[in-house]
Short mmCIF file of C-alpha atoms and ligand atoms in Angstrom, two decimals:
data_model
loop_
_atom_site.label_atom_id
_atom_site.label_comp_id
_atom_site.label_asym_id
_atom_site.label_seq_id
_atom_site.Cartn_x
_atom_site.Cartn_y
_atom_site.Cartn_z
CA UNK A 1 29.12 -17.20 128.04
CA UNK A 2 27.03 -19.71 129.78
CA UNK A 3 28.53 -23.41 130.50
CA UNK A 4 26.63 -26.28 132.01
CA UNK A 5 28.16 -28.96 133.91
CA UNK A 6 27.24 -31.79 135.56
CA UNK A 7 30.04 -32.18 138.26
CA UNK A 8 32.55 -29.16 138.93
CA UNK A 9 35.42 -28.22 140.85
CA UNK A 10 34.24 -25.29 143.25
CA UNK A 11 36.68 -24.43 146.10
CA UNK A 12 37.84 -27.74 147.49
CA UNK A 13 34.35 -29.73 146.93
CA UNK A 14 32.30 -30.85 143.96
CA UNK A 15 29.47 -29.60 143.14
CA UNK A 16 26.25 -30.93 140.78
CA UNK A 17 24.39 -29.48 138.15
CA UNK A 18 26.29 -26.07 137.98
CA UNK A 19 25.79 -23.26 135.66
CA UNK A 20 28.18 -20.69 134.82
CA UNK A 21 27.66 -17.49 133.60
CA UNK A 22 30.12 -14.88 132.27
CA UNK A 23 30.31 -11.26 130.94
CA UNK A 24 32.09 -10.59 127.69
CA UNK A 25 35.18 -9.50 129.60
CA UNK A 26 35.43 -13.22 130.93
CA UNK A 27 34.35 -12.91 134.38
CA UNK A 28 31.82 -15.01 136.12
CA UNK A 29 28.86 -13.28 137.06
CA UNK A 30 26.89 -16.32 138.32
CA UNK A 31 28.13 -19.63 139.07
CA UNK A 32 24.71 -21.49 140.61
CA UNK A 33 24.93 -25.44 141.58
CA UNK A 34 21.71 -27.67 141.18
CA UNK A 35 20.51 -25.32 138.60
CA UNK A 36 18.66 -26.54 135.18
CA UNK A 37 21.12 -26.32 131.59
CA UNK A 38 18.43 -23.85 129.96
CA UNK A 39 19.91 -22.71 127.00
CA UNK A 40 23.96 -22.71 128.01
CA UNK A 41 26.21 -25.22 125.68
CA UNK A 42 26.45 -28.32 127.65
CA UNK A 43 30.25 -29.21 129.45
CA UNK A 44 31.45 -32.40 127.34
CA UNK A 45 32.79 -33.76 131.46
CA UNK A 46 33.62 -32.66 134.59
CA UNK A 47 34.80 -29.11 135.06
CA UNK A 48 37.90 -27.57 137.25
CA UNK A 49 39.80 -24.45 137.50
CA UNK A 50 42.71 -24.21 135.35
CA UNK A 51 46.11 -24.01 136.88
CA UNK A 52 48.74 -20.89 136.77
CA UNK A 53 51.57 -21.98 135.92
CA UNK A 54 53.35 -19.97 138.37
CA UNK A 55 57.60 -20.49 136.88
CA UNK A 56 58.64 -20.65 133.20
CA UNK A 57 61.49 -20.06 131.12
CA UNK A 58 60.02 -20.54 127.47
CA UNK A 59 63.39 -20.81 125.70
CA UNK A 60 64.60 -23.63 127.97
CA UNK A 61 61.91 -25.79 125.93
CA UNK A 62 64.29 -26.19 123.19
CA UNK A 63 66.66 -28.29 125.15
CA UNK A 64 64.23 -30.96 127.08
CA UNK A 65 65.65 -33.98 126.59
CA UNK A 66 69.09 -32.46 125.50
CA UNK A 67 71.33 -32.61 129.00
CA UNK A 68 70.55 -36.54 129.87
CA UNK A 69 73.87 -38.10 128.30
CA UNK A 70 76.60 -37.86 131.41
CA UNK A 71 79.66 -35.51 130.97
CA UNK A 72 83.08 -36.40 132.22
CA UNK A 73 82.37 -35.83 135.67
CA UNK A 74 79.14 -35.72 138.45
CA UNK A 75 76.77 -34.45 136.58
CA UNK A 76 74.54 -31.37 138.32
CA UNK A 77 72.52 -28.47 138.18
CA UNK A 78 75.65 -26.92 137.41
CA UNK A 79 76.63 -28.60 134.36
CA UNK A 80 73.27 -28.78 133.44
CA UNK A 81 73.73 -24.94 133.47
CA UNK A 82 76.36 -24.81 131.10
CA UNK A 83 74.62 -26.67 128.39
CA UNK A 84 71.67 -24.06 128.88
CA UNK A 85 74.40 -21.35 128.07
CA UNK A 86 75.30 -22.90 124.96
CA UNK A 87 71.90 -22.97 123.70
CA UNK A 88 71.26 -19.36 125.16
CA UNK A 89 73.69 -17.96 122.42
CA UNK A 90 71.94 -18.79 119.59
CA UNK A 91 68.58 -17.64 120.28
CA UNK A 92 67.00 -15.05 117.53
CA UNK A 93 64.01 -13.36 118.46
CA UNK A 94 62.54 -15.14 116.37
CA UNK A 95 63.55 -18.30 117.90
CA UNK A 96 62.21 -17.13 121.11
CA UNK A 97 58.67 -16.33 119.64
CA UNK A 98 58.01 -19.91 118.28
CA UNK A 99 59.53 -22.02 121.00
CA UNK A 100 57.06 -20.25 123.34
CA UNK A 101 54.25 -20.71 121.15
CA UNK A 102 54.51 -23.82 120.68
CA UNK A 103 55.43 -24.59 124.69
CA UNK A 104 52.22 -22.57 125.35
CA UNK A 105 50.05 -24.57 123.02
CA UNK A 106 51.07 -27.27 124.85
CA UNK A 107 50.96 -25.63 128.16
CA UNK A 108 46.97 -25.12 127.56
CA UNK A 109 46.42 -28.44 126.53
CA UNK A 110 47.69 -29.67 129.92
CA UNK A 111 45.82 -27.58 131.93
CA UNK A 112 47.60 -24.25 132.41
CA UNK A 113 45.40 -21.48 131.70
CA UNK A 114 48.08 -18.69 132.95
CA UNK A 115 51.82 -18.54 132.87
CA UNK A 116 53.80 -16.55 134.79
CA UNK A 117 57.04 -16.40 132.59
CA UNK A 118 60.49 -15.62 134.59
CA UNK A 119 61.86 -14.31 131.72
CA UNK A 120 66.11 -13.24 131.81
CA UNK A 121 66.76 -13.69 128.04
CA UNK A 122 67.04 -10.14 127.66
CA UNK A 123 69.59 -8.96 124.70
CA UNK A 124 71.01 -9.62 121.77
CA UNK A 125 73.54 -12.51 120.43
CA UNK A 126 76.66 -10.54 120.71
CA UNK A 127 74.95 -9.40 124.98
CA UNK A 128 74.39 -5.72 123.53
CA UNK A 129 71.12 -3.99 124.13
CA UNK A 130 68.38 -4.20 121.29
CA UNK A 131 67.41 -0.96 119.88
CA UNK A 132 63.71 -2.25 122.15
CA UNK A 133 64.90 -2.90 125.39
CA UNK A 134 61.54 -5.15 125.55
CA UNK A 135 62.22 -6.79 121.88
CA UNK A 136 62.84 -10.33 123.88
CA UNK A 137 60.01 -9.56 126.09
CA UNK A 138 57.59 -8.10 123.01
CA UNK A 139 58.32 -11.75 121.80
CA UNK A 140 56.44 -13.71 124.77
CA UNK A 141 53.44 -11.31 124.36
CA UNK A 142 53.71 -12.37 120.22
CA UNK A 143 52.96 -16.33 121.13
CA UNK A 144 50.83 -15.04 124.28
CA UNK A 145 48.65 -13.11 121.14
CA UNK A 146 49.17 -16.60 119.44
CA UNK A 147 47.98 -18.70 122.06
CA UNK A 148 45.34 -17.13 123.96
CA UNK A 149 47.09 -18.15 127.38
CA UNK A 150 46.96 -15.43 130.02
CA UNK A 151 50.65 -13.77 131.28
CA UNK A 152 51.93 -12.16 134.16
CA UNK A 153 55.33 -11.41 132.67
CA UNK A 154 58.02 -10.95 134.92
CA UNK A 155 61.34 -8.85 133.42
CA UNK A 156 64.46 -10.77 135.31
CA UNK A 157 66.95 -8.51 137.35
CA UNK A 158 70.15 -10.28 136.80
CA UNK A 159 73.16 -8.37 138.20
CA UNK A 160 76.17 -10.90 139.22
CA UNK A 161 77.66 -13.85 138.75
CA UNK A 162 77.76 -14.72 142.44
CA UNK A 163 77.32 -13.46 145.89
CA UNK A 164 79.41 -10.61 146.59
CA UNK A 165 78.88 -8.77 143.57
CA UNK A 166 81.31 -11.12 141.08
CA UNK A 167 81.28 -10.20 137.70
CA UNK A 168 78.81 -11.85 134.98
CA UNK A 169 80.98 -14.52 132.92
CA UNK A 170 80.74 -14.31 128.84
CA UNK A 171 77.63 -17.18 128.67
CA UNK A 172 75.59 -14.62 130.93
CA UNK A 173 75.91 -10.99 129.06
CA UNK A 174 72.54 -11.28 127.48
CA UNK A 175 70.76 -11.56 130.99
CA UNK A 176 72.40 -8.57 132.89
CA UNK A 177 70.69 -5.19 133.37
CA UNK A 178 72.60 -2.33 135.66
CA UNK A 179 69.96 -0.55 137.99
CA UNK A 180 68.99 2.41 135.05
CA UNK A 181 68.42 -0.46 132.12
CA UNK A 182 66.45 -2.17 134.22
CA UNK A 183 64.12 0.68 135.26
CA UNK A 184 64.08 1.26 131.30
CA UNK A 185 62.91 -2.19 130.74
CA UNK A 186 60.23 -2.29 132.81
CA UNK A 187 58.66 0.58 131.68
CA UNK A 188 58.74 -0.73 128.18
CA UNK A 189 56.77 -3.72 129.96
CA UNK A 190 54.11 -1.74 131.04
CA UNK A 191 53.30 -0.63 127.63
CA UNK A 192 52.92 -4.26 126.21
CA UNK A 193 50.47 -4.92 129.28
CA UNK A 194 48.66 -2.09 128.71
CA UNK A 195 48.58 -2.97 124.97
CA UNK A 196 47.53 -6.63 125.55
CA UNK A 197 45.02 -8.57 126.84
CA UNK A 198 44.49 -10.65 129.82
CA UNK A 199 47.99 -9.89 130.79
CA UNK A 200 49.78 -8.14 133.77
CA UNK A 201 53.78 -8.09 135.05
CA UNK A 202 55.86 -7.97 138.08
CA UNK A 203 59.24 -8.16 138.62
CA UNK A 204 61.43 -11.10 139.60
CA UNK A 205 64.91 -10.56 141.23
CA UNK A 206 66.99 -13.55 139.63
CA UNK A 207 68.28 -15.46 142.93
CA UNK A 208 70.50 -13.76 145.76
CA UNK A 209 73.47 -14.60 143.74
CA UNK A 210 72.77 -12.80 140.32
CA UNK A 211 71.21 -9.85 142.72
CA UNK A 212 72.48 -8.11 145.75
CA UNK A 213 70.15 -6.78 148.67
CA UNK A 214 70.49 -3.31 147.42
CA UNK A 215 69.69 -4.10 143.49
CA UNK A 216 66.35 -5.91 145.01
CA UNK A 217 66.06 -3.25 147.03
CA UNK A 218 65.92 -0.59 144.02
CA UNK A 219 63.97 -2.53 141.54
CA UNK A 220 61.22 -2.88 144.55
CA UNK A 221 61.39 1.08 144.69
CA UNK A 222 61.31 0.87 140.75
CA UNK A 223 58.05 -1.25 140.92
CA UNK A 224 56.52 0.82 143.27
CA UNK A 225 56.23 3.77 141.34
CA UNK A 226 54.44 1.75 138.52
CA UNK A 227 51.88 -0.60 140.60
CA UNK A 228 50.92 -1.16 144.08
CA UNK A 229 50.42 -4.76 144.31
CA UNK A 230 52.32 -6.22 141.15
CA UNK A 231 53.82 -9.95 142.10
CA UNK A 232 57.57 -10.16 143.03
CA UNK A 233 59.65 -13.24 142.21
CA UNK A 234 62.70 -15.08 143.22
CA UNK A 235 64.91 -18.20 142.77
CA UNK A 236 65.81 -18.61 146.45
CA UNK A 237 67.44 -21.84 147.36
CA UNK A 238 67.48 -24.30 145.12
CA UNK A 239 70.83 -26.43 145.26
CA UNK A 240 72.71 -26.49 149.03
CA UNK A 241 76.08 -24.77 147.43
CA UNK A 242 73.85 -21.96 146.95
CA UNK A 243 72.48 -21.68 150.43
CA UNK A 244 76.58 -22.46 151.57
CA UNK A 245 77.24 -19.40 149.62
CA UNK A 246 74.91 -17.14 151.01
CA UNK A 247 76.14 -18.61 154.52
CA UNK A 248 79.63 -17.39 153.55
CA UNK A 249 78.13 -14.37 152.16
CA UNK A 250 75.75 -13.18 154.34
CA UNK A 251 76.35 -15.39 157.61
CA UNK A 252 72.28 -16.41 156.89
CA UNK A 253 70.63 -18.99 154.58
CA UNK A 254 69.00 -17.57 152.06
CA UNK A 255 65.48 -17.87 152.99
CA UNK A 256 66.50 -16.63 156.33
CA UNK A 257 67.81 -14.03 154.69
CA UNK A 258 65.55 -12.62 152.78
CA UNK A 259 62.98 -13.09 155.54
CA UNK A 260 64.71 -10.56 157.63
CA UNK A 261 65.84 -7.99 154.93
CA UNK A 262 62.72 -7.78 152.96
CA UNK A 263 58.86 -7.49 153.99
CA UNK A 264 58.16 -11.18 152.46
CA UNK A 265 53.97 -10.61 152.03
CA UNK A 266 51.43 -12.48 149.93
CA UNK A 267 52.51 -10.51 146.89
CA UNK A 268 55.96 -12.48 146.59
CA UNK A 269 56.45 -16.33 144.77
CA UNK A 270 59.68 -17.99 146.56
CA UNK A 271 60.73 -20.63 144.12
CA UNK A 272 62.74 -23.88 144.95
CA UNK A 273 62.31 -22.87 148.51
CA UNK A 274 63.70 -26.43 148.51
CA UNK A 275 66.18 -25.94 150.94
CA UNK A 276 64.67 -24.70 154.15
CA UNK A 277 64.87 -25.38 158.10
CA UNK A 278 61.98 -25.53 159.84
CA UNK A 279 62.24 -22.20 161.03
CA UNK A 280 62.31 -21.15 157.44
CA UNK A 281 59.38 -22.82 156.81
CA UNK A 282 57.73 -21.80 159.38
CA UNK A 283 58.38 -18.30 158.16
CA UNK A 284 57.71 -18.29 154.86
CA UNK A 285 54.08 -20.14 155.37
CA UNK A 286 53.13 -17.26 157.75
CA UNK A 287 54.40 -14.27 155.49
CA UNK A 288 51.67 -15.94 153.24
CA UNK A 289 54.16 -16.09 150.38
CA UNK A 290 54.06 -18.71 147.30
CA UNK A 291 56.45 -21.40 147.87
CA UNK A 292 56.63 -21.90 143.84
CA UNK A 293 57.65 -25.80 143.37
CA UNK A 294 58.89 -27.26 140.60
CA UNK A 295 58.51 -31.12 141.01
CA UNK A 296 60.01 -32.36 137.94
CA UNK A 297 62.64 -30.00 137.27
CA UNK A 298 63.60 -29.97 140.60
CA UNK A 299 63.66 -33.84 140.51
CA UNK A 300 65.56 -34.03 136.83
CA UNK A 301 68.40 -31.38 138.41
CA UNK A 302 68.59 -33.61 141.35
CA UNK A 303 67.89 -30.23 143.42
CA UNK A 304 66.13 -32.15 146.69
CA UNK A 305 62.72 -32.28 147.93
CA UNK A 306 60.45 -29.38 149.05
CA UNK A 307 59.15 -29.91 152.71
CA UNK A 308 55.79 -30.12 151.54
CA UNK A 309 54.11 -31.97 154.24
CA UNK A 310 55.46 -29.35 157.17
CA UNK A 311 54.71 -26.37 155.36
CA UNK A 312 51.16 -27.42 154.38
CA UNK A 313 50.53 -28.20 158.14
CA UNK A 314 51.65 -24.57 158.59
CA UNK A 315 49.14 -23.61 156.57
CA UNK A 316 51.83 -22.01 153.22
CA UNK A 317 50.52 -21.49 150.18
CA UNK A 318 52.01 -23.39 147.11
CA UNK A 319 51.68 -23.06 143.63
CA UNK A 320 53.46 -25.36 140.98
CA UNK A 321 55.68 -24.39 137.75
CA UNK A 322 57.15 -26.17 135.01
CA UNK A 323 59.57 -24.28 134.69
CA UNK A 324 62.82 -25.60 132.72
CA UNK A 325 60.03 -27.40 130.73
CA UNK A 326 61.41 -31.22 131.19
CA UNK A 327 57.50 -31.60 131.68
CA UNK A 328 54.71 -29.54 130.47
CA UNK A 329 51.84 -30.76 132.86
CA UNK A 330 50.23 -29.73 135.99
CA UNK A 331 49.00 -33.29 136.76
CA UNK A 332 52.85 -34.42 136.31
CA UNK A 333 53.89 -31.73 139.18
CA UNK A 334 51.22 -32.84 141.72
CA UNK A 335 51.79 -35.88 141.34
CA UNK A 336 54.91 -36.36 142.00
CA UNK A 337 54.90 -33.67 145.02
CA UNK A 338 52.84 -36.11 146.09
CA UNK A 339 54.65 -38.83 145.33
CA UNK A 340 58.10 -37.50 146.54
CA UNK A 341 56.69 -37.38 149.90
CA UNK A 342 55.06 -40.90 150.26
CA UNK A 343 58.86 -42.33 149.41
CA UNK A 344 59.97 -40.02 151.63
CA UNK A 345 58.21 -41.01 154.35
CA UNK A 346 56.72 -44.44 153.48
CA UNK A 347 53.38 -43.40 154.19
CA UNK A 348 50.13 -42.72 151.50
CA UNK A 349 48.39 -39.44 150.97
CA UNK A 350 50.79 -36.98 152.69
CA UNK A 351 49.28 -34.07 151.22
CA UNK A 352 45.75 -34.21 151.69
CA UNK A 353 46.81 -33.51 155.17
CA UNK A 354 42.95 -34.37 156.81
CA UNK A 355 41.13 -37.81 157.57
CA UNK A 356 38.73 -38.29 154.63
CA UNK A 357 40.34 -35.62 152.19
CA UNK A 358 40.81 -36.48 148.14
CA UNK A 359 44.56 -35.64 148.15
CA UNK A 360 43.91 -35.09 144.06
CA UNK A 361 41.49 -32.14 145.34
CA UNK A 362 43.71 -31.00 147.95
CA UNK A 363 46.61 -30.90 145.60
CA UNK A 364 44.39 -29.76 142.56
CA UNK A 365 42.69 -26.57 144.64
CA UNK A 366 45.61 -25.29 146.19
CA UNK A 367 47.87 -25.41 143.28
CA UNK A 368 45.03 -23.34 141.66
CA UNK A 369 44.63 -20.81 144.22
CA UNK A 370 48.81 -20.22 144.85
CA UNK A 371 49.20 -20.13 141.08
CA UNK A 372 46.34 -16.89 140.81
CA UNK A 373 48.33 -15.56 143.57
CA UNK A 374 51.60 -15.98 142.51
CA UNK A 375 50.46 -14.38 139.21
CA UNK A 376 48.43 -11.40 141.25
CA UNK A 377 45.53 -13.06 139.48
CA UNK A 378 42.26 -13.54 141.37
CA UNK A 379 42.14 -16.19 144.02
CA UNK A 380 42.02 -19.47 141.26
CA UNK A 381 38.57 -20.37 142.65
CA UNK A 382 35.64 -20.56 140.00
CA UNK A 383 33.33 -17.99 141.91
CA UNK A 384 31.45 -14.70 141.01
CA UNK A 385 34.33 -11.99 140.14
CA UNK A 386 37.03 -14.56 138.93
CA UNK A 387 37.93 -15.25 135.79
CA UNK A 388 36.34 -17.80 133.97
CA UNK A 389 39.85 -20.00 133.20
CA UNK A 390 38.54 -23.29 133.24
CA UNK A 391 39.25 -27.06 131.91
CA UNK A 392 36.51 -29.73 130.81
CA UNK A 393 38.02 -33.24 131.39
CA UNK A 394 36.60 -35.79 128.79
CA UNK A 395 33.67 -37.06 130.42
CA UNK A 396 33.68 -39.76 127.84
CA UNK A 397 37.39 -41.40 128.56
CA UNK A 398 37.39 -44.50 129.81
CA UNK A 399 39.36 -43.30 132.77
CA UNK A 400 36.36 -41.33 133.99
CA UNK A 401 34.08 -43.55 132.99
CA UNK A 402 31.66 -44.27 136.74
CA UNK A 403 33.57 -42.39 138.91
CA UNK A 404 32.33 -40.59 141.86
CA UNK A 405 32.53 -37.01 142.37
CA UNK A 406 34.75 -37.15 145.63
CA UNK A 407 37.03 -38.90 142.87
CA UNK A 408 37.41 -37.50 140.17
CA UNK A 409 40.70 -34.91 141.14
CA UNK A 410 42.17 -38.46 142.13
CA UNK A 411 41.27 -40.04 138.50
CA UNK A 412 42.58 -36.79 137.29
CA UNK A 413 46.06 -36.74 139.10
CA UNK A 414 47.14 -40.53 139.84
CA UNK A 415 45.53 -42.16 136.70
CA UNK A 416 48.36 -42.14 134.75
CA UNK A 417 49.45 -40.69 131.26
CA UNK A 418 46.61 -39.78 129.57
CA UNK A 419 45.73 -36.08 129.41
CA UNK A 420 42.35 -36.08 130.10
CA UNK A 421 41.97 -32.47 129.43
CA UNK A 422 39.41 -32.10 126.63
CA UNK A 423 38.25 -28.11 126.55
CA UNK A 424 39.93 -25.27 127.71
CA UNK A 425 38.68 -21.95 128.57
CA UNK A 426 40.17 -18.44 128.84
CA UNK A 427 39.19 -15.64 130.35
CA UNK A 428 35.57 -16.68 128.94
CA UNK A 429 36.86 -17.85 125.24
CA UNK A 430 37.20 -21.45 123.93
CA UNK A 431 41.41 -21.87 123.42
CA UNK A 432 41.08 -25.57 123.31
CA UNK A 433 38.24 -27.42 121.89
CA UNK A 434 38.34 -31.27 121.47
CA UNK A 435 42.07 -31.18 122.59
CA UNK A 436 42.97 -28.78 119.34
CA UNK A 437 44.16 -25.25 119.25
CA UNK A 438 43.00 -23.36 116.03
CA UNK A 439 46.78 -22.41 114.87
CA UNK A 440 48.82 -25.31 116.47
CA UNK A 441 49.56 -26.51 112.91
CA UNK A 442 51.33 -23.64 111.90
CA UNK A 443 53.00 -22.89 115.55
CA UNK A 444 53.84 -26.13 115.20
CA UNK A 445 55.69 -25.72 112.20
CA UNK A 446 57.41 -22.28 113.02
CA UNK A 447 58.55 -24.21 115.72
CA UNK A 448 60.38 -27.01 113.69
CA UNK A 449 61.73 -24.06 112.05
CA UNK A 450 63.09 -22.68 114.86
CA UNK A 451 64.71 -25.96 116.20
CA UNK A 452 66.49 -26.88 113.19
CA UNK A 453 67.96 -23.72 113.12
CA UNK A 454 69.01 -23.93 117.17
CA UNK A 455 70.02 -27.58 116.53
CA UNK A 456 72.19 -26.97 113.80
ZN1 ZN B 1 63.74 -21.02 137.24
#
């Protein structure tokens, strides 16, 4: 593959007249600024990395847009819960397969290049075990196959229905694994890696509520035995009766917790570390963890606001998911981390966090590099040894039309609504050309299939 571009992305500065050059395995092998196009197909705009979209739950697609009416009381992450639940119950394998084909579609049109998918929909309808104790799981590499989007797929550990060990309640038997099925599970995991392509796993403790210390202690044994530097993630504090809880619980927030029960490294993704002291965020920036944020769901379950600003100046490492799918676009999550501090703290751009920085840059290359992390991915950089996962913005739209290089991340990011992703590249291979993937018709319809089915 060789690419041509007249203004990219590289690191946190733009660069002119770069060539890229990868091997057929999709990894740059040259990446050369102020060079001449030669013979490489010419970049239709500017080019950045693509983003890893470090927190999904694919099935949750199906009910965007379907908690918004108010119930008889305050409305919360809580109730918002239950409705989840109710959905949860009816979904087929089947179901499962086209809702994330079609949220991936849409995922790569945005931006996302990788997903790493926080997946706890485990077993069947009635909460038994499939005869495949990966069937739900062999489903998410199915529209991964469809898509062309890279995975790190990360098998849930959901124990409890509360600290203390409480028992799950009916709406959560098809999430819960004991210690042995989960060990079972993951090993079924590593067979669809090893059969798939541009694809890898860790494993992702549900929360400190649905796991205890000791389960997260023995699935970290479990992983250890089948990789040495797979990703770990967790749901950590996301709503403050869950940090009361673990007070109760544990006498410790949970951050706190965790930080002194568990070697926190770069290898681990904390997400909705929304609810942290200072000393916790002090903490978690120097373990070099991935605070994984979630602006707009956190925002649409009225969870609270990440303290971006402080943990930037500490130097942590972010990357951004969409997870409950309310909003399928990176641009969407930066900008309102962005935004959620300036009405915060009545000031303008918080997060660029130097005199004379692009905060659309800022926010753009560090989002990149925490998602790669968070994914155990390569650093999110397009350099020599990376992967070549990269987006073409439409050089032609209006929106870019005369702008600077220093400005571009900015048009990008606090231009408004218009995806101005044209091309999208995967591991070296055209997924997205002229803002169309080759099968979204079909996945599409599958998909339409699937809803009238769920909606019914
Ligand atoms: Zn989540």
């Amino acid at each position: 593959m060789k690419l041509f571009a007249e203004q990219a992305l590289l690191g946190d500065s733009w660069q002119r007249r770069v060539l890229f050059e990868a091997d057929d395995r999709g990894r740059l092998t040259a990446v050369t600024c102020d060079a001449q196009a030669g013979d490489a197909e010419l970049a239709a705009g500017p080019v950045v990395p693509g983003i890893s979209n470090a927190h999904s739950h694919a099935f949750q697609r199906a009910m965007a847009g379907y908690a918004e009416s108010r119930g008889d009381g305050d409305d919360s992450f809580w109730t918002w819960r239950d409705t989840m639940y109710r959905m949860v119950a009816k979904f087929t394998p089947d179901d499962l397969e086209a809702i994330a084909s079609q949220l991936y579609v849409e995922m790569l049109k945005s931006g996302y290049t990788r997903v790493a998918e926080f997946h706890y929909l485990h077993h069947d309808t009635d909460g038994k075990a499939f005869a495949d104790p990966a069937e739900m799981s062999a489903r998410i590499f199915c529209a991964v196959d469809q898509t062309g989007i890279g995975l790190t797929h990360l098998p849930v550990l959901y124990r409890f229905s509360g600290f203390g060990a409480t028992a799950p309640g009916s709406g959560q038997q098809r999430f819960v694994h004991d210690s042995d099925s989960y060990g079972r599970l993951l090993e079924a995991v590593v067979k669809l890696v090893r059969a798939g392509r541009n694809c890898n796993f860790g494993i992702a403790p549900h929360s400190l509520r649905a796991a205890s210390g000791e389960s997260i202690s023995a699935a970290l044994e479990q992983l250890e035995k089948l990789s040495e530097d797979a990703p770990v993630h967790i749901h950590i504090a996301e709503q403050m009766k869950e940090v009361e809880d673990c007070q109760s619980h544990y006498g410790a927030r949970p951050v706190e917790w965790l930080l002194d029960n568990f070697d926190v490294n770069p290898r681990w993704c904390l997400v909705h570390a929304t609810h942290m002291n200072p000393g916790e965020t002090e903490g978690v920036a120097r373990s070099g963890a991935v605070a994984g944020i979630c602006t707009t769901t956190e925002a649409n379950l009225g969870d609270g606001f990440f303290p971006a600003e402080t943990f930037l100046a500490r130097e942590g490492r972010f990357a951004i998911g969409s997870d409950s799918q309310i909003s399928v676009s990176p641009v969407e999550e930066l900008r309102w981390l962005e935004y959620g501090q300036r009405l915060q703290k009545q000031r303008r751009t918080v997060l660029a966090m130097q005199s004379g920085a692009s905060t659309g840059t800022q926010l753009w290359s560090r989002a990149a590099s925490g998602g790669a992390q968070a994914c155990g991915a390569g650093r999110g950089l397009l350099a020599v040894g990376e992967q070549a996962d990269l987006l073409v913005l439409d050089g032609a739209h209006p929106l870019l039309c005369e702008v600077e290089n220093s400005t571009i991340t900015d048009s990008l990011v606090f231009s408004g609504n218009h995806n101005l992703v044209r091309d999208v590249m995967v591991a070296g291979r055209w997924m997205i050309r002229e803002r169309q993937h080759s099968s979204e018709q079909r996945i599409a319809a599958n998909y339409a299939r699937a809803m009238r089915r769920l909606r019914s």
